[in-house]
mmCIF file of the C-alpha atoms, coordinates in Angstrom:
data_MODEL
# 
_entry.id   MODEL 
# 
loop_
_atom_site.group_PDB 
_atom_site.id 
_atom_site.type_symbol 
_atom_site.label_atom_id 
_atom_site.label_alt_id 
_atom_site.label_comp_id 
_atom_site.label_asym_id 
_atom_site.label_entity_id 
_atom_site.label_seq_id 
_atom_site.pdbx_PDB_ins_code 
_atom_site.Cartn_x 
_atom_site.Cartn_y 
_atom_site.Cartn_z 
_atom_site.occupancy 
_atom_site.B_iso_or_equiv 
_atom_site.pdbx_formal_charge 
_atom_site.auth_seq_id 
_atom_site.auth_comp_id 
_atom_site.auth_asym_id 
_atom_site.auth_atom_id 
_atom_site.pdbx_PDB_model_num 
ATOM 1   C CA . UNK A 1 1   ? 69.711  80.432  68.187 1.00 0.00 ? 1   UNK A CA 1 
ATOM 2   C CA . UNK A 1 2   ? 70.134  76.799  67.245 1.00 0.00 ? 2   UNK A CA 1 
ATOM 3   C CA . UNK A 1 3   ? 72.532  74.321  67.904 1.00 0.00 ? 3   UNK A CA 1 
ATOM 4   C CA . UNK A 1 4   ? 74.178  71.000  66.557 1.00 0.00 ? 4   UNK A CA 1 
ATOM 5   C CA . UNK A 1 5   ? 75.887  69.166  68.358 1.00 0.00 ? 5   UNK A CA 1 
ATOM 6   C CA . UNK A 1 6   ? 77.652  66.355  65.900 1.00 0.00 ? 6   UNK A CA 1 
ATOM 7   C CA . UNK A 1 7   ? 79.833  63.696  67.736 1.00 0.00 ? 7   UNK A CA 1 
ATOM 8   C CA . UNK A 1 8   ? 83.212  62.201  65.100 1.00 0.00 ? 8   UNK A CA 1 
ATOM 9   C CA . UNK A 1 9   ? 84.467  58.981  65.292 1.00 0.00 ? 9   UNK A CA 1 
ATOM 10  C CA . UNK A 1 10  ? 87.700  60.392  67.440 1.00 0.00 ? 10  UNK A CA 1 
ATOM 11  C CA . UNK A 1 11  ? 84.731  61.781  70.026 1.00 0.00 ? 11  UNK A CA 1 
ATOM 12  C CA . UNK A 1 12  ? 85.235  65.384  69.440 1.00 0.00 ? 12  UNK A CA 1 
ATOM 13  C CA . UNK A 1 13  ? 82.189  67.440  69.163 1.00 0.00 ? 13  UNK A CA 1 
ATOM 14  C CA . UNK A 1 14  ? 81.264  70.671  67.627 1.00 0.00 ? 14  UNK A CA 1 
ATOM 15  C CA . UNK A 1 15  ? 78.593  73.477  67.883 1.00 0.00 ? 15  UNK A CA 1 
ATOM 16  C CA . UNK A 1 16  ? 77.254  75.145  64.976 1.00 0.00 ? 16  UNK A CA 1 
ATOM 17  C CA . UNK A 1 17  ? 75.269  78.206  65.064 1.00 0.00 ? 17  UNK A CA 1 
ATOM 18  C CA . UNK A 1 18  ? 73.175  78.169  61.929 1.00 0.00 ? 18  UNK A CA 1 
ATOM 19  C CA . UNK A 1 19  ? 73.200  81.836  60.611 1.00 0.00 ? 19  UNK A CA 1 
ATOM 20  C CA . UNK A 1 20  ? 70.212  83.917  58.890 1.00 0.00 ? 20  UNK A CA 1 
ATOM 21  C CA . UNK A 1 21  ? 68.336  82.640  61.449 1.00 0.00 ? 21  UNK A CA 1 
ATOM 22  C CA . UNK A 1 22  ? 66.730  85.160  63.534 1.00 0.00 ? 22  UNK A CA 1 
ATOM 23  C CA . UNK A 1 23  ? 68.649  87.532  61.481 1.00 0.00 ? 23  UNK A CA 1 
ATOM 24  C CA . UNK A 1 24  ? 71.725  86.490  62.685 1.00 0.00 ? 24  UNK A CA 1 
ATOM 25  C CA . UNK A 1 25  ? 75.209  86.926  60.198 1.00 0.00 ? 25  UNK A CA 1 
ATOM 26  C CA . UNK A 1 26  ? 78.903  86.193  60.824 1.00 0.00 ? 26  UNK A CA 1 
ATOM 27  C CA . UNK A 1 27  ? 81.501  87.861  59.366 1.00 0.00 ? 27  UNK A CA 1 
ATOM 28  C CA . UNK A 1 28  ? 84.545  84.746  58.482 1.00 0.00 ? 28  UNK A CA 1 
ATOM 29  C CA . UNK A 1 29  ? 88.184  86.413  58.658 1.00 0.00 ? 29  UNK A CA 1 
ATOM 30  C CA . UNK A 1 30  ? 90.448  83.773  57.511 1.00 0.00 ? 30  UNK A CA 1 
ATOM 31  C CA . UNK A 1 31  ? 93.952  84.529  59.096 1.00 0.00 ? 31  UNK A CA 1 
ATOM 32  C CA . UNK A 1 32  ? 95.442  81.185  57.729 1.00 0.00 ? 32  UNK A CA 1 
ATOM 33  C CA . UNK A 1 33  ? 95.651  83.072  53.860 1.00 0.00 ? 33  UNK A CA 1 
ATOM 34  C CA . UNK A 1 34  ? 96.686  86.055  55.054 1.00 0.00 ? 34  UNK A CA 1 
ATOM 35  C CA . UNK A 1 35  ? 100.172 86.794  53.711 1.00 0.00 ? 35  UNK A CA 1 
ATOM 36  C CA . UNK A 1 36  ? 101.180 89.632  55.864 1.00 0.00 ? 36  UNK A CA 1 
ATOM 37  C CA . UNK A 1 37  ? 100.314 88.914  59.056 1.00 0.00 ? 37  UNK A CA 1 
ATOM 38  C CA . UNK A 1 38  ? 98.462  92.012  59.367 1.00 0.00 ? 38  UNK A CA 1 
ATOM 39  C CA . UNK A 1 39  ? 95.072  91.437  58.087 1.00 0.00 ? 39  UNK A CA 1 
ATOM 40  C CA . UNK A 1 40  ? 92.812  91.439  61.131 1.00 0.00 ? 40  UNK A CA 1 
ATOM 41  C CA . UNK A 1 41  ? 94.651  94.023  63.042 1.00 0.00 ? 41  UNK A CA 1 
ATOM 42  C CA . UNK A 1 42  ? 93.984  96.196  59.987 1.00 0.00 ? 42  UNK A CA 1 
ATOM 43  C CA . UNK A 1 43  ? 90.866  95.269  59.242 1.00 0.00 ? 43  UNK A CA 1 
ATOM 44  C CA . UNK A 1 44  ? 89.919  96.367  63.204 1.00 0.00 ? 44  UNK A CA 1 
ATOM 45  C CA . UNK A 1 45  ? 91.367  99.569  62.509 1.00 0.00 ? 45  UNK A CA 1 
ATOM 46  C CA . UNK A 1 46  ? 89.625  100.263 59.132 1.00 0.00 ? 46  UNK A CA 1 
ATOM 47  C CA . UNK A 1 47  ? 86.573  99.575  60.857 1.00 0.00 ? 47  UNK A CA 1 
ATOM 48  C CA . UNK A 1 48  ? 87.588  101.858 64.419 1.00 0.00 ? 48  UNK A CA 1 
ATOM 49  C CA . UNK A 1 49  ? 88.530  104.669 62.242 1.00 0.00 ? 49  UNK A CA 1 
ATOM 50  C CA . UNK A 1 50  ? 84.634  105.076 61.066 1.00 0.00 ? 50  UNK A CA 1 
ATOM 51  C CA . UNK A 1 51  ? 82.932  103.706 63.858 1.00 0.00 ? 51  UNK A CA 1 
ATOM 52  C CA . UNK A 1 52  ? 84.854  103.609 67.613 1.00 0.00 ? 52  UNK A CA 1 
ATOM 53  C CA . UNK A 1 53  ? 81.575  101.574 69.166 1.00 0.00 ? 53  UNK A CA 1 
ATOM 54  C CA . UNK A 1 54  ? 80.903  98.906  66.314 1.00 0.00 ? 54  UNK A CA 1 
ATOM 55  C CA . UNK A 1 55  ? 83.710  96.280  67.363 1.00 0.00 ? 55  UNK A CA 1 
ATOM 56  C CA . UNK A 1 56  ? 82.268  96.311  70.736 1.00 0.00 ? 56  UNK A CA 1 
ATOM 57  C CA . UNK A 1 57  ? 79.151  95.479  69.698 1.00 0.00 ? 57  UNK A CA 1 
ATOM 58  C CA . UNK A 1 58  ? 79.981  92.008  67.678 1.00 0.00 ? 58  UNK A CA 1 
ATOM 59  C CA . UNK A 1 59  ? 80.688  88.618  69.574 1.00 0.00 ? 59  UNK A CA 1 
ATOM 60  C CA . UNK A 1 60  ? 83.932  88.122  68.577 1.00 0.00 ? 60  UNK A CA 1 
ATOM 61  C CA . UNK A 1 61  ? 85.607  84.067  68.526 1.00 0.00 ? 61  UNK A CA 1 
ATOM 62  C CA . UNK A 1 62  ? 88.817  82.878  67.709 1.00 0.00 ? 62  UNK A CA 1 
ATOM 63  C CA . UNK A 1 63  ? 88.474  79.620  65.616 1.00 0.00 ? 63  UNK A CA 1 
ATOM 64  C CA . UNK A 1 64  ? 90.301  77.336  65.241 1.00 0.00 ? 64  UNK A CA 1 
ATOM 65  C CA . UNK A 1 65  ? 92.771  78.001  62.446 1.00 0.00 ? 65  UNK A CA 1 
ATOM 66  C CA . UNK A 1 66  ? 93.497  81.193  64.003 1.00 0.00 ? 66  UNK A CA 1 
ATOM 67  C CA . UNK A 1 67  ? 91.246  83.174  62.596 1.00 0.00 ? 67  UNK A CA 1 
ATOM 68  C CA . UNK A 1 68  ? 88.200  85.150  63.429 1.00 0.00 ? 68  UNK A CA 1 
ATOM 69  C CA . UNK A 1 69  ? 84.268  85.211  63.588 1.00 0.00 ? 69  UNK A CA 1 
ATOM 70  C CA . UNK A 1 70  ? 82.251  89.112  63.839 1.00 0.00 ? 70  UNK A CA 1 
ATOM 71  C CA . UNK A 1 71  ? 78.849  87.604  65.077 1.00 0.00 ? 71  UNK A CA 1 
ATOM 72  C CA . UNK A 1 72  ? 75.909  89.842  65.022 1.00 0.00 ? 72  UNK A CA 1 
ATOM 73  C CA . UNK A 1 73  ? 72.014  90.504  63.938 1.00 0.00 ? 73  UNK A CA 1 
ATOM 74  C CA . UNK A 1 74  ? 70.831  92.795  61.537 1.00 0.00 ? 74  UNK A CA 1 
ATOM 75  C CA . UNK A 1 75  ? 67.500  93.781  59.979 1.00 0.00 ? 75  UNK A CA 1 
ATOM 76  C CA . UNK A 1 76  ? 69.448  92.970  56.195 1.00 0.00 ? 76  UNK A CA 1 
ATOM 77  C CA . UNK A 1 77  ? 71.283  90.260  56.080 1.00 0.00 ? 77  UNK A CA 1 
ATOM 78  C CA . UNK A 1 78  ? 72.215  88.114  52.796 1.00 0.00 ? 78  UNK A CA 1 
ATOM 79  C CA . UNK A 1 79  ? 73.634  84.569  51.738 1.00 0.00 ? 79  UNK A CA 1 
ATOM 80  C CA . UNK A 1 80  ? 77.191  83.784  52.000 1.00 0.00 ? 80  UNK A CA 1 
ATOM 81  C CA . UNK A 1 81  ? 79.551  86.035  50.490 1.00 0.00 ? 81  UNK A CA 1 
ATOM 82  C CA . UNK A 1 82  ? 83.105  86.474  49.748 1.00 0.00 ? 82  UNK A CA 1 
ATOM 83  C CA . UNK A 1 83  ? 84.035  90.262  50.683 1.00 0.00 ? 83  UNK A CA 1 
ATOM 84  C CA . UNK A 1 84  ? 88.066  89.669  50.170 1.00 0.00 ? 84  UNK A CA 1 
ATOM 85  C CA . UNK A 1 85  ? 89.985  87.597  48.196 1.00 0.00 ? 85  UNK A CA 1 
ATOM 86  C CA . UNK A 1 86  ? 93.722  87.266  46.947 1.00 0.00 ? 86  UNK A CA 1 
ATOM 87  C CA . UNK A 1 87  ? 95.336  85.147  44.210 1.00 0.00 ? 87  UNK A CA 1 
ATOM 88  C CA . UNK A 1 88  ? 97.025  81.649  45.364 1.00 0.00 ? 88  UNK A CA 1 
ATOM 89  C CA . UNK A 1 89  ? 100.435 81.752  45.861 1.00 0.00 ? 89  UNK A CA 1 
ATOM 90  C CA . UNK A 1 90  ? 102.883 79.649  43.074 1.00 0.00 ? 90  UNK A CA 1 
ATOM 91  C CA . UNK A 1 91  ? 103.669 77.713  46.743 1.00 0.00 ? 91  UNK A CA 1 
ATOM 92  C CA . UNK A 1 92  ? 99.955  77.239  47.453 1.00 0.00 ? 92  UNK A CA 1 
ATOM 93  C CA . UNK A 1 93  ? 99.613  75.561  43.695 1.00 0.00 ? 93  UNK A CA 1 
ATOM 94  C CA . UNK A 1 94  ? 102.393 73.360  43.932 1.00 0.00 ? 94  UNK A CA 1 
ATOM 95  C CA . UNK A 1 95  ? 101.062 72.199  47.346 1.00 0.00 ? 95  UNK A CA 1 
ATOM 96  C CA . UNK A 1 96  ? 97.434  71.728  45.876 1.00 0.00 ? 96  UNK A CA 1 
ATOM 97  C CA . UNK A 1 97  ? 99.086  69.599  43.024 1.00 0.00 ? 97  UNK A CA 1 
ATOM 98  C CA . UNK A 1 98  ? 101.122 67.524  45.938 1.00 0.00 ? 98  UNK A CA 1 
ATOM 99  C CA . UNK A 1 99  ? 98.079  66.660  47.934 1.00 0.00 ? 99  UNK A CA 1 
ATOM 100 C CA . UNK A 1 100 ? 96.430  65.608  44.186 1.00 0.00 ? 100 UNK A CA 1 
ATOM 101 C CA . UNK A 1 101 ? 99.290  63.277  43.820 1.00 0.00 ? 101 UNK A CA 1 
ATOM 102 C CA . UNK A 1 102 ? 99.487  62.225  47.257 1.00 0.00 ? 102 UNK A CA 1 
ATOM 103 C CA . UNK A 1 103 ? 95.504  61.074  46.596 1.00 0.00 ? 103 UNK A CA 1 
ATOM 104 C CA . UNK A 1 104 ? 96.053  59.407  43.745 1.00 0.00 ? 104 UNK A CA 1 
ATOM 105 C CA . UNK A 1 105 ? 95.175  61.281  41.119 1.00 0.00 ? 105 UNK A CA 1 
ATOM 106 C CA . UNK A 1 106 ? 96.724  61.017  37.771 1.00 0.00 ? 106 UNK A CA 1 
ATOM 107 C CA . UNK A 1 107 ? 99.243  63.961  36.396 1.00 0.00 ? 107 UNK A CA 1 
ATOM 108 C CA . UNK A 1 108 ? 96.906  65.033  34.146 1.00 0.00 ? 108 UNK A CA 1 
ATOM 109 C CA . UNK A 1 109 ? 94.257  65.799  37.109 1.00 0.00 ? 109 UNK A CA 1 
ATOM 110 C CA . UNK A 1 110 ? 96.656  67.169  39.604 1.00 0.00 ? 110 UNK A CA 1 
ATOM 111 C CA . UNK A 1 111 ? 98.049  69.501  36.653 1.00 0.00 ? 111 UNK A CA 1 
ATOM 112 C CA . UNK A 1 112 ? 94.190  70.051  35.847 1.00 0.00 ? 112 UNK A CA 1 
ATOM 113 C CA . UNK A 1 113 ? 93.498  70.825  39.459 1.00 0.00 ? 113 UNK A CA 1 
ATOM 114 C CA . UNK A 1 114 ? 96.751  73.007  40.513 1.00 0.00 ? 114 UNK A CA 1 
ATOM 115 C CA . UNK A 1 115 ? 95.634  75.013  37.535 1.00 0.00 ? 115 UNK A CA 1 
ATOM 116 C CA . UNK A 1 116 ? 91.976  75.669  38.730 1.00 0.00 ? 116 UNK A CA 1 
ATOM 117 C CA . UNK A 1 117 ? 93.331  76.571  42.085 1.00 0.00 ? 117 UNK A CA 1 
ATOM 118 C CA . UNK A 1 118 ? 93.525  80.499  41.843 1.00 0.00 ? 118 UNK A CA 1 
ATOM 119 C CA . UNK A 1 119 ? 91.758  82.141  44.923 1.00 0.00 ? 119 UNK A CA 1 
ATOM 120 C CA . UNK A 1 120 ? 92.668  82.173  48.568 1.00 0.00 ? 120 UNK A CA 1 
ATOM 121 C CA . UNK A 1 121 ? 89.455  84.062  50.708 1.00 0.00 ? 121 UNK A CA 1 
ATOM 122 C CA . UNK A 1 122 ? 90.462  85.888  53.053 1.00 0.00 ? 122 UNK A CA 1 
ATOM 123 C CA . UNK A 1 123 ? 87.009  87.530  54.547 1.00 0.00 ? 123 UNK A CA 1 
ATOM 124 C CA . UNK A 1 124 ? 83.307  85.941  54.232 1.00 0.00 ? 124 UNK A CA 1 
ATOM 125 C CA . UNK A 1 125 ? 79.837  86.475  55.512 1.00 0.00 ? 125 UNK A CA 1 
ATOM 126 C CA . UNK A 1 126 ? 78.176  83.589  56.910 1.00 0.00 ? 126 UNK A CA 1 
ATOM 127 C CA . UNK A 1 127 ? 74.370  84.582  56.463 1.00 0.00 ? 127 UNK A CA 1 
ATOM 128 C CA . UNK A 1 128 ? 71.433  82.505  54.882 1.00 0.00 ? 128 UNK A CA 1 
ATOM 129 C CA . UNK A 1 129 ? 72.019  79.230  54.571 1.00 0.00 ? 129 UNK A CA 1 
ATOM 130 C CA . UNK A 1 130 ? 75.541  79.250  56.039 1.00 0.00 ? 130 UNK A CA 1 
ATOM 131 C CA . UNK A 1 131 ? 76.954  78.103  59.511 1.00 0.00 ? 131 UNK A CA 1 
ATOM 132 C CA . UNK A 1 132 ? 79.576  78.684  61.641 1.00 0.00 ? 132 UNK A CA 1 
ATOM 133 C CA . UNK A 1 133 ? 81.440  76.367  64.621 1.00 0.00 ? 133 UNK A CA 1 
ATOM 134 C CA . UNK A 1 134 ? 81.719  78.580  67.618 1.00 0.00 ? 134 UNK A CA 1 
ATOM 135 C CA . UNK A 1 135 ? 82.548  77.827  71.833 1.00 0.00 ? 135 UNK A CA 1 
ATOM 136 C CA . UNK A 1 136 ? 82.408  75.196  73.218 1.00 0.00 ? 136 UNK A CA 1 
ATOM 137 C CA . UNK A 1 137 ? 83.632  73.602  70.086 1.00 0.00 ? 137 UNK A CA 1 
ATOM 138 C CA . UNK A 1 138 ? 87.412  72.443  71.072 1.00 0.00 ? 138 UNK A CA 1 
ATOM 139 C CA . UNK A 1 139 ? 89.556  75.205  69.688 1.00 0.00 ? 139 UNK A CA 1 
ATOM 140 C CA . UNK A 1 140 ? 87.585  78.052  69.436 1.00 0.00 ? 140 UNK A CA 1 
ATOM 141 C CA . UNK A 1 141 ? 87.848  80.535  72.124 1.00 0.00 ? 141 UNK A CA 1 
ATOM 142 C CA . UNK A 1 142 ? 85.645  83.462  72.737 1.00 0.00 ? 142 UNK A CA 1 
ATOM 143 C CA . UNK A 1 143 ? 87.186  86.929  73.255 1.00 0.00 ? 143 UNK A CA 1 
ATOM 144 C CA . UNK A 1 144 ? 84.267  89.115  73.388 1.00 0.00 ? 144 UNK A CA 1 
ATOM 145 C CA . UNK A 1 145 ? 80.736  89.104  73.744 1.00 0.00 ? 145 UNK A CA 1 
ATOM 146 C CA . UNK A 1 146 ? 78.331  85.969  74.564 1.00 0.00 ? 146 UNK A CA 1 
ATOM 147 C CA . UNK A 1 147 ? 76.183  83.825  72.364 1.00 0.00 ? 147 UNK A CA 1 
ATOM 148 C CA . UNK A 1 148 ? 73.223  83.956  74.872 1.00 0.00 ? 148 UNK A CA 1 
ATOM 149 C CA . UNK A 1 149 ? 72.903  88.093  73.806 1.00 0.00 ? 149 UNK A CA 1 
ATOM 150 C CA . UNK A 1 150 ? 74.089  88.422  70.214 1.00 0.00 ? 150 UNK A CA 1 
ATOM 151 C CA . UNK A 1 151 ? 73.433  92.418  69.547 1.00 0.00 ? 151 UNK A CA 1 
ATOM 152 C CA . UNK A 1 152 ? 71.611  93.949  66.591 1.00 0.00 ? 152 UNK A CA 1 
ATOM 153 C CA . UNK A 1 153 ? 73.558  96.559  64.713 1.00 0.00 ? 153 UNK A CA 1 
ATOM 154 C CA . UNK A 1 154 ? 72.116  99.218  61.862 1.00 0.00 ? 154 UNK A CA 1 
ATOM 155 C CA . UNK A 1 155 ? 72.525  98.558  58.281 1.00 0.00 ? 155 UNK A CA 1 
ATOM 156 C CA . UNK A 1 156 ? 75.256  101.568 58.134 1.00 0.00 ? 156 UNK A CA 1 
ATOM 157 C CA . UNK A 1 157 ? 77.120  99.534  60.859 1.00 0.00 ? 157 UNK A CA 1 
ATOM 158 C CA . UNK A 1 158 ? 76.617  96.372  58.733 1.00 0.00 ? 158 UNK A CA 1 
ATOM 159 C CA . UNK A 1 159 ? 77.539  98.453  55.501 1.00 0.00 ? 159 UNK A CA 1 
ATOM 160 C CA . UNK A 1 160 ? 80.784  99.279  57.509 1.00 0.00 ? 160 UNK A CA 1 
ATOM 161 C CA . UNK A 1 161 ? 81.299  95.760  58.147 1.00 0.00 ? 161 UNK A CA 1 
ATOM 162 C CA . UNK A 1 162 ? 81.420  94.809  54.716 1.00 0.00 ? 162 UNK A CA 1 
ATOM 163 C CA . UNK A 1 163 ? 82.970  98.227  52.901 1.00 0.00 ? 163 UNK A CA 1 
ATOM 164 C CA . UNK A 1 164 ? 85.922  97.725  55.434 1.00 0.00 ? 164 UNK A CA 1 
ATOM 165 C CA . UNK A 1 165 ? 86.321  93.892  54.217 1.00 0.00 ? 165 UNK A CA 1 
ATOM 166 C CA . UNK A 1 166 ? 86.474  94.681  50.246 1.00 0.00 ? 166 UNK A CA 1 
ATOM 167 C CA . UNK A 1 167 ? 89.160  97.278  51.618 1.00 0.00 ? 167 UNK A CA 1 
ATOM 168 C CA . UNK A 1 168 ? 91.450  93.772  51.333 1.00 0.00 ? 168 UNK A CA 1 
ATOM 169 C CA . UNK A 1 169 ? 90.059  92.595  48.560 1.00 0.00 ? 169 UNK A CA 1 
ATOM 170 C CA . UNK A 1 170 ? 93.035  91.918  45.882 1.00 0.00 ? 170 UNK A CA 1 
ATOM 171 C CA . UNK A 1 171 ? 90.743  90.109  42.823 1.00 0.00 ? 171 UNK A CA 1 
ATOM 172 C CA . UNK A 1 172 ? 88.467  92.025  40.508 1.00 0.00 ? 172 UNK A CA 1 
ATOM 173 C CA . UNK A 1 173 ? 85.745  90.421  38.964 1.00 0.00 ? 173 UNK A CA 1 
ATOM 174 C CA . UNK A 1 174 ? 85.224  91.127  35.397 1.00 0.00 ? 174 UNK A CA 1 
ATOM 175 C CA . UNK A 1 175 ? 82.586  92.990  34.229 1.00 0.00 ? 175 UNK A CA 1 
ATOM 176 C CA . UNK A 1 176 ? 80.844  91.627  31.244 1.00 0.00 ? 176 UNK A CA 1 
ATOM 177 C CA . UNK A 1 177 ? 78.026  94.166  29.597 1.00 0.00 ? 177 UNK A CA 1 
ATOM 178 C CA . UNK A 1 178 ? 74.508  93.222  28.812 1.00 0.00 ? 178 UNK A CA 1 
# 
């Protein structure tokens, strides 16, 4: 795997694992738009109920909004992609239209902007061309599993992966025919 290690003007430091390559593919599980609370502990479950050995095959890292990263390899992997999704919040708007403001935009783009704002993600893949932080970036802790061995899983484990995610998904896409 590769590494970057980027130093900020405060001198913290990060470490990025660069995903797709050598088949490698996170699975993203932001806790910090989940509305219930509930999310990961559900989505572990959803996932235990078809497979009992699959969570203990990932590398599994806390990050550092208090979410989670599913690291494995796999023979198919893909880009990034959103898996669940749930509308923003009335709050969430008005708080997207504050921070506008606060920047100085004009009412007109803040109103423009609060508007546009209509998707929280909840659960992504990090594949080709994506990237994750992981240990011993400050923040992120590692709960199971080590970097130095990141285990291959089948497709069908993969396709669990994902099917369990879109379990949470709340936002249809719209079909448009051909």
């Amino acid at each position: 795997w590769q590494t970057s290690t980027v130093k900020h003007e405060l001198n913290a430091y990060g470490v990025g694992l660069v995903c797709g390559h050598d088949n490698i593919e996170a699975i993203d599980i932001d806790l910090k738009y989940d509305l219930t609370g509930e999310l990961f502990k559900k989505y572990k479950l959803s996932i235990n109920q078809l497979d009992k050995n699959l969570l203990n095959k990932l590398v599994v890292q806390k990050t550092m909004s208090n979410g989670y990263h599913f690291v494995y390899k796999c023979a198919v992997i893909e880009g990034n992609k959103k898996l669940a999704n749930r509308p923003t919040t009335p709050e969430e708007k008005q708080y997207t239209y504050d921070l506008e403001i606060k920047a100085g935009a004009t009412i007109q783009q803040a109103e423009k902007r609060k508007e546009g704002d209509k998707v929280r993600v909840l659960i992504e893949t990090r594949g080709i061309g994506g990237y994750i932080a992981i240990v011993p970036t400050p923040k992120y802790e590692l709960i199971h599993g080590s970097f130095d061995v990141i285990n291959e899983i089948t497709e069908n484990e993969r396709d669990i992966l994902m099917t369990c995610a879109r379990e949470f998904n709340e936002i249809l896409s719209e079909v448009v025919p051909v």
